[in-house]
Short mmCIF file of C-alpha atoms in Angstrom, two decimals:
data_model
loop_
_atom_site.label_atom_id
_atom_site.label_comp_id
_atom_site.label_asym_id
_atom_site.label_seq_id
_atom_site.Cartn_x
_atom_site.Cartn_y
_atom_site.Cartn_z
CA MET A 1 -0.14 -0.08 0.13
CA ILE A 2 3.24 2.68 0.94
CA ALA A 3 4.71 1.51 -2.60
CA VAL A 4 1.25 1.93 -4.33
CA SER A 5 0.95 5.29 -2.74
CA ILE A 6 4.18 6.46 -3.38
CA VAL A 7 3.56 5.75 -6.95
CA MET A 8 0.53 7.35 -7.45
CA SER A 9 1.98 10.66 -5.59
CA ILE A 10 4.93 11.03 -8.36
CA LEU A 11 2.60 9.68 -11.02
CA VAL A 12 0.26 12.53 -10.18
CA TYR A 13 2.90 15.25 -9.07
CA GLN A 14 4.61 14.70 -12.75
CA TRP A 15 0.98 15.47 -14.23
CA LEU A 16 0.12 18.49 -11.92
CA LYS A 17 3.61 19.82 -12.80
CA THR A 18 3.11 20.69 -16.60
CA TYR A 19 0.20 22.68 -15.35
CA VAL A 20 2.78 25.19 -13.71
CA PRO A 21 2.95 28.15 -15.57
CA SER A 22 6.53 28.98 -15.88
CA ASP A 23 8.04 31.87 -17.82
CA THR A 24 7.98 32.33 -21.15
CA LEU A 25 10.03 33.16 -24.09
CA ALA A 26 9.58 36.63 -24.62
CA CYS A 27 11.50 40.51 -24.63
CA PRO A 28 12.17 42.38 -21.48
CA SER A 29 9.18 44.74 -21.47
CA GLY A 30 11.68 48.08 -21.92
CA THR A 31 12.35 46.06 -25.73
CA SER A 32 11.84 49.69 -27.83
CA VAL A 33 13.23 50.63 -31.32
CA PHE A 34 11.54 53.60 -33.77
CA ILE A 35 12.42 54.17 -37.12
CA GLN A 36 14.45 57.23 -37.00
CA ASP A 37 14.42 57.97 -41.30
CA ILE A 38 12.89 55.63 -43.87
CA SER A 39 13.80 56.53 -47.46
CA TYR A 40 11.62 54.98 -50.20
CA ASP A 41 12.93 55.28 -53.55
CA CYS A 42 10.98 54.64 -56.53
CA THR A 43 13.47 55.36 -58.87
CA ALA A 44 16.09 53.73 -57.70
CA LYS A 45 13.56 51.10 -56.51
CA THR A 46 15.70 50.61 -52.49
CA LEU A 47 13.66 51.10 -49.46
CA SER A 48 16.41 52.50 -46.18
CA VAL A 49 15.37 52.22 -42.96
CA THR A 50 17.36 53.57 -39.91
CA LEU A 51 16.00 52.31 -36.92
CA GLN A 52 17.19 53.79 -33.56
CA ASN A 53 17.10 51.79 -30.13
CA ASN A 54 15.25 54.16 -28.08
CA GLY A 55 14.96 50.98 -25.26
CA LYS A 56 16.40 49.96 -22.57
CA PHE A 57 17.89 46.68 -24.29
CA SER A 58 19.91 46.43 -27.12
CA VAL A 59 18.45 44.48 -29.87
CA ALA A 60 19.56 41.45 -32.60
CA GLY A 61 17.78 42.54 -36.13
CA PHE A 62 14.31 42.51 -36.66
CA PHE A 63 11.25 40.95 -39.48
CA VAL A 64 9.93 43.21 -42.11
CA TYR A 65 6.91 43.05 -43.92
CA GLY A 66 5.87 44.75 -46.64
CA SER A 67 2.15 45.81 -47.55
CA THR A 68 0.61 46.81 -51.31
CA SER A 69 -2.62 47.75 -49.20
CA SER A 70 -4.57 50.96 -49.77
CA ASP A 71 -5.93 50.01 -45.86
CA SER A 72 -4.51 50.66 -43.60
CA GLU A 73 -5.31 48.35 -41.40
CA SER A 74 -4.75 45.49 -43.55
CA LEU A 75 -1.58 43.24 -42.57
CA ALA A 76 1.52 43.59 -44.18
CA THR A 77 2.16 40.04 -45.04
CA ILE A 78 5.08 40.10 -47.88
CA ASP A 79 8.70 39.40 -46.47
CA LEU A 80 11.04 41.83 -47.32
CA SER A 81 14.12 39.86 -45.15
CA SER A 82 15.18 38.20 -48.59
CA LYS A 83 15.31 41.54 -50.36
CA LEU A 84 18.53 43.16 -47.99
CA ILE A 85 20.86 44.62 -50.08
CA SER A 86 22.91 46.40 -47.10
CA GLY A 87 23.41 46.92 -43.47
CA GLY A 88 23.22 43.73 -42.46
CA THR A 89 22.63 39.66 -42.45
CA LEU A 90 19.78 37.94 -43.51
CA ASN A 91 18.89 34.69 -41.13
CA GLY A 92 16.12 32.84 -42.18
CA ASN A 93 13.37 35.43 -42.74
CA SER A 94 14.78 37.27 -40.23
CA VAL A 95 17.65 40.75 -40.92
CA LEU A 96 19.96 40.49 -38.11
CA TYR A 97 23.02 43.62 -37.61
CA GLU A 98 25.59 41.35 -36.52
CA GLU A 99 25.88 37.45 -36.63
CA SER A 100 24.98 35.87 -33.23
CA GLU A 101 25.22 39.26 -30.95
CA ASN A 102 22.42 42.19 -30.14
CA GLY A 103 24.02 44.89 -32.41
CA LEU A 104 21.50 47.59 -31.84
CA THR A 105 22.61 48.73 -28.49
CA PRO A 106 21.04 51.23 -26.70
CA GLU A 107 23.96 53.51 -26.58
CA SER A 108 25.47 55.58 -29.04
CA PRO A 109 27.21 55.36 -31.44
CA ASN A 110 25.83 51.89 -32.06
CA ASP A 111 21.80 52.99 -30.86
CA VAL A 112 21.64 54.12 -34.82
CA LYS A 113 21.62 52.03 -37.76
CA THR A 114 20.77 51.23 -41.53
CA VAL A 115 19.48 48.99 -43.83
CA VAL A 116 18.75 48.77 -47.53
CA PHE A 117 16.38 46.60 -49.19
CA ASP A 118 15.88 46.05 -52.90
CA ILE A 119 12.42 46.73 -54.12
CA SER A 120 12.32 46.56 -57.75
CA ALA A 121 9.97 43.36 -57.82
CA TYR A 122 7.11 45.84 -55.77
CA GLY A 123 8.29 48.97 -57.34
CA SER A 124 6.05 52.02 -56.46
CA THR A 125 3.01 49.53 -55.14
CA LEU A 126 4.43 49.12 -51.43
CA THR A 127 1.98 51.20 -49.00
CA GLY A 128 3.92 50.28 -45.34
CA ILE A 129 6.19 48.27 -43.55
CA GLU A 130 5.58 46.62 -40.40
CA ILE A 131 8.91 45.55 -38.11
CA ILE A 132 8.97 43.85 -35.27
CA PRO A 133 12.54 43.49 -33.88
CA LEU A 134 14.38 40.67 -32.59
CA ARG A 135 16.90 39.75 -29.54
CA PHE A 136 19.54 36.85 -28.74
CA GLN A 137 18.06 35.62 -25.52
CA GLU A 138 19.87 32.64 -23.47
CA GLU A 139 17.47 29.95 -22.64
CA ASP A 140 18.39 26.73 -21.55
CA ASN A 141 21.79 27.36 -22.05
CA LYS A 142 21.07 28.25 -25.65
CA ASN A 143 21.24 31.50 -27.61
CA ARG A 144 17.94 31.70 -29.05
CA ILE A 145 16.54 34.45 -31.46
CA VAL A 146 13.61 36.08 -29.78
CA SER A 147 10.87 37.88 -31.46
CA CYS A 148 9.36 41.08 -29.76
CA SER A 149 6.10 41.47 -30.81
CA ASP A 150 4.96 43.90 -27.78
CA ALA A 151 7.79 46.38 -29.62
CA GLU A 152 6.29 46.53 -33.37
CA ILE A 153 6.20 49.17 -35.28
CA LYS A 154 4.55 50.55 -38.41
CA GLU A 155 5.19 53.62 -41.16
CA SER A 156 3.23 54.14 -44.24
CA LEU A 157 5.71 54.53 -47.13
CA VAL A 158 5.21 57.47 -49.80
CA CYS A 159 7.85 57.39 -52.49
CA ASP A 160 10.32 60.16 -51.89
CA MET B 1 -22.76 -29.19 33.20
CA LYS B 2 -20.91 -26.00 32.62
CA LYS B 3 -17.66 -28.17 31.86
CA THR B 4 -19.10 -30.27 29.29
CA SER B 5 -21.11 -26.81 27.20
CA LYS B 6 -17.85 -25.11 27.32
CA ASN B 7 -15.94 -27.77 25.54
CA LYS B 8 -18.12 -28.35 23.45
CA GLU B 9 -17.99 -24.24 22.31
CA ASP B 10 -13.95 -25.19 22.15
CA GLU B 11 -15.04 -27.77 19.22
CA MET B 12 -17.18 -25.57 17.82
CA LYS B 13 -14.42 -22.76 17.53
CA GLY B 14 -11.87 -25.21 16.35
CA ALA B 15 -14.15 -26.30 13.67
CA ILE B 16 -14.54 -22.76 12.48
CA LYS B 17 -10.92 -22.02 12.42
CA LYS B 18 -10.06 -24.91 10.37
CA LYS B 19 -12.40 -24.22 7.67
CA GLY B 20 -10.70 -20.31 7.49
CA LEU B 21 -8.37 -19.24 4.75
CA SER B 22 -4.93 -18.46 6.34
CA PRO B 23 -3.18 -15.34 6.63
CA ALA B 24 -0.44 -15.63 4.11
CA ILE B 25 -3.60 -16.28 1.94
CA THR B 26 -5.73 -13.45 3.41
CA THR B 27 -2.92 -11.08 3.00
CA ILE B 28 -2.40 -11.88 -0.31
CA LEU B 29 -5.98 -11.75 -1.66
CA LEU B 30 -6.24 -8.75 -0.02
CA ILE B 31 -3.29 -6.71 -1.92
CA VAL B 32 -4.49 -8.35 -5.40
CA LEU B 33 -8.27 -7.14 -4.37
CA VAL B 34 -6.12 -3.53 -3.89
CA ILE B 35 -4.69 -3.51 -6.85
CA VAL B 36 -7.31 -4.86 -9.21
CA ILE B 37 -9.62 -1.76 -7.27
CA ILE B 38 -6.54 0.56 -8.07
CA GLY B 39 -6.33 -0.31 -11.79
CA ILE B 40 -10.20 -0.09 -12.40
CA ILE B 41 -9.93 3.65 -10.48
CA PHE B 42 -7.34 4.70 -12.74
CA LEU B 43 -9.05 2.85 -15.95
CA TRP B 44 -12.39 4.53 -15.55
CA PHE B 45 -10.27 8.23 -14.52
CA SER B 46 -7.71 8.08 -17.45
CA GLY B 47 -10.54 7.50 -19.52
CA MET B 48 -11.98 11.21 -17.68
CA VAL B 49 -8.61 13.08 -18.20
CA GLU B 50 -6.97 14.24 -20.98
CA GLU B 51 -4.07 13.02 -21.79
CA GLY B 52 -1.34 15.59 -20.90
CA VAL B 53 0.46 16.81 -23.49
CA THR B 54 3.47 19.14 -23.29
CA LYS B 55 5.91 21.24 -25.05
CA PHE B 56 8.67 23.20 -23.87
CA GLY B 57 8.09 21.54 -20.62
CA LYS B 58 4.47 22.72 -20.07
CA ASN B 59 1.22 21.40 -20.51
CA ILE B 60 0.14 22.67 -24.12
CA GLN B 61 -3.14 24.50 -23.05
CA LEU B 62 -0.91 26.62 -21.25
CA VAL B 63 1.39 27.28 -24.18
CA CYS B 64 -1.46 28.74 -26.07
CA ASP B 65 -1.26 31.58 -23.97
CA ASP B 66 2.00 32.56 -25.30
CA VAL B 67 0.80 31.78 -29.22
CA ASN B 68 1.36 35.30 -31.29
CA PHE B 69 -0.22 35.09 -34.37
CA ASP B 70 -2.20 37.55 -37.16
CA ALA B 71 -4.69 36.30 -40.00
CA SER B 72 -6.71 38.55 -42.20
CA TYR B 73 -8.80 37.39 -45.68
CA SER B 74 -8.44 39.47 -48.53
CA SER B 75 -9.88 38.74 -52.29
CA GLY B 76 -10.13 35.35 -51.38
CA MET B 77 -6.31 34.91 -49.63
CA LEU B 78 -6.02 33.62 -45.98
CA THR B 79 -2.77 35.50 -44.48
CA VAL B 80 -1.45 34.22 -41.37
CA VAL B 81 1.58 35.68 -39.89
CA ASN B 82 3.39 34.18 -36.88
CA ASN B 83 4.49 37.25 -34.88
CA GLY B 84 5.72 35.39 -31.88
CA ASN B 85 7.68 33.03 -30.38
CA ILE B 86 5.62 29.68 -30.29
CA PRO B 87 5.48 27.64 -34.16
CA LEU B 88 2.10 27.42 -35.72
CA TYR B 89 2.03 23.73 -36.37
CA SER B 90 -1.44 24.15 -38.24
CA VAL B 91 -4.20 26.59 -38.31
CA ASN B 92 -8.24 25.58 -38.04
CA VAL B 93 -10.24 27.42 -40.37
CA LYS B 94 -14.08 28.61 -38.56
CA VAL B 95 -16.66 29.46 -41.45
CA SER B 96 -19.93 31.25 -39.92
CA THR B 97 -22.30 32.06 -42.56
CA GLY B 98 -25.87 32.29 -40.84
CA GLY B 99 -26.51 30.57 -38.06
CA SER B 100 -24.30 27.30 -39.37
CA PHE B 101 -20.33 26.90 -39.36
CA SER B 102 -18.23 24.58 -40.44
CA THR B 103 -14.49 23.99 -39.78
CA LYS B 104 -11.22 22.93 -41.63
CA GLU B 105 -7.54 22.74 -41.53
CA LEU B 106 -6.06 25.04 -43.55
CA LYS B 107 -2.66 22.56 -44.21
CA GLU B 108 -6.39 20.82 -45.65
CA LEU B 109 -7.59 23.22 -47.57
CA THR B 110 -4.71 24.70 -49.31
CA ALA B 111 -3.42 20.73 -49.73
CA GLU B 112 -4.24 21.20 -53.73
CA SER B 113 -2.92 24.74 -54.58
CA SER B 114 0.02 26.27 -55.13
CA GLU B 115 1.06 27.58 -51.95
CA THR B 116 0.92 24.98 -49.72
CA TRP B 117 1.10 25.00 -45.42
CA PRO B 118 4.73 24.27 -44.66
CA ASP B 119 5.02 20.43 -43.37
CA ASN B 120 7.09 21.87 -39.99
CA GLY B 121 4.58 24.43 -39.63
CA LEU B 122 4.79 28.16 -39.55
CA ASN B 123 8.03 29.23 -37.95
CA GLN B 124 8.32 32.16 -35.98
CA GLY B 125 8.33 35.91 -38.22
CA LYS B 126 7.21 33.42 -40.91
CA THR B 127 4.25 34.45 -43.56
CA PHE B 128 1.79 32.51 -45.21
CA SER B 129 -1.10 32.94 -47.82
CA GLY B 130 -3.32 30.44 -49.07
CA GLU B 131 -6.57 30.29 -51.41
CA ILE B 132 -9.65 29.80 -49.69
CA GLN B 133 -12.04 31.35 -51.31
CA SER B 134 -14.34 28.17 -52.45
CA TYR B 135 -14.38 26.66 -48.82
CA VAL B 136 -15.85 30.89 -47.36
CA GLY B 137 -18.38 31.28 -49.92
CA SER B 138 -20.74 34.50 -48.76
CA ALA B 139 -19.77 33.45 -44.89
CA ASP B 140 -19.70 36.24 -42.20
CA THR B 141 -16.95 35.87 -40.43
CA ILE B 142 -14.14 33.53 -40.72
CA THR B 143 -12.35 32.57 -37.20
CA VAL B 144 -8.57 31.18 -37.26
CA PHE B 145 -7.22 29.14 -34.30
CA PRO B 146 -3.98 28.17 -33.69
CA ILE B 147 -2.92 24.08 -33.76
CA LEU B 148 0.33 23.54 -31.29
CA ILE B 149 2.21 20.09 -31.53
CA GLY B 150 3.02 18.85 -28.32
CA THR B 151 4.54 15.59 -26.71
CA SER B 152 2.66 12.85 -24.82
CA THR B 153 3.06 9.85 -23.59
CA SER B 154 1.96 7.83 -27.04
CA GLY B 155 4.20 10.31 -29.06
CA LYS B 156 3.26 13.27 -30.92
CA LYS B 157 0.34 14.95 -30.26
CA THR B 158 -1.82 18.27 -32.06
CA PHE B 159 -3.69 20.55 -29.71
CA ILE B 160 -6.49 23.13 -30.80
CA CYS B 161 -5.67 26.52 -28.89
CA GLU B 162 -9.52 26.96 -29.12
CA GLY B 163 -12.10 30.10 -27.36
CA GLU B 164 -10.35 32.98 -26.84
CA TYR B 165 -7.10 32.05 -28.79
CA GLY B 166 -9.27 32.74 -31.89
CA LYS B 167 -8.93 35.60 -34.36
CA GLU B 168 -11.71 36.61 -35.91
CA ILE B 169 -12.06 38.33 -38.73
CA SER B 170 -15.72 39.67 -39.78
CA LEU B 171 -16.38 39.77 -44.05
#
């Protein structure tokens, strides 16, 4: 009876343990960036985005999406990361300032960085851009990329 | 007289003792009985309790809180963007027309189109657009529910984050 009770209690403990909320993979709440400058050159067919880190934590890069819809409420769904020309490196579908490091720091001079995209495929049809910052964070002794969806920024585009 | 009746009583007790089971057998019987009862209760209870599916060491129901995605529908195309850190294994599309509704998995709906849902799911930052015009028809609303994949004792298992976790799109 004692053995059965012990086994039962272990099983119940293991099962209940999964219901205990634990820390989730998320960016710290002070993470913030803003678009300092944006240049949508429809003649040269380039889009230049200058981000400034105005938060408390360093940022590694971002996910970037474009929109061609005139409706400002519509989702930006065109992944522009593959159109990167300069200013960063392509990592999957994200743009990183430096590989495996949070390159955009809150302190000067690394608090402002510019990336350029080739938007020849879209011409002058892009109407908006959406940026979700990313951070490298250590989780379970692994350096993982964390999406900071709370720090998401949107900007409408007009040809220069 | 008294002596004789006492003797008879002792004899009767002796007879009863001889017919009973030995302590060793009764102990074994009791243990077997308890194990059988526990087994029956366990089988009955396990039928009532859902099998625990975990993801990242947590119950998958709790992981639903961490899912962050957006969905939009335009010109027959449903677009899903995964803004969060939890990969979307798939999504369920619930279409409501008047008082009736039907639900299908987006993977299934786009199985024969040029753009199919990724086999490994929609990872962080990824977007997917699929043509579902024929399924939506003249519906009033579309609700998109994320489907996650976790592990259970019987292997990989999917879990639908229903209710509040759905994204409703009014048409």
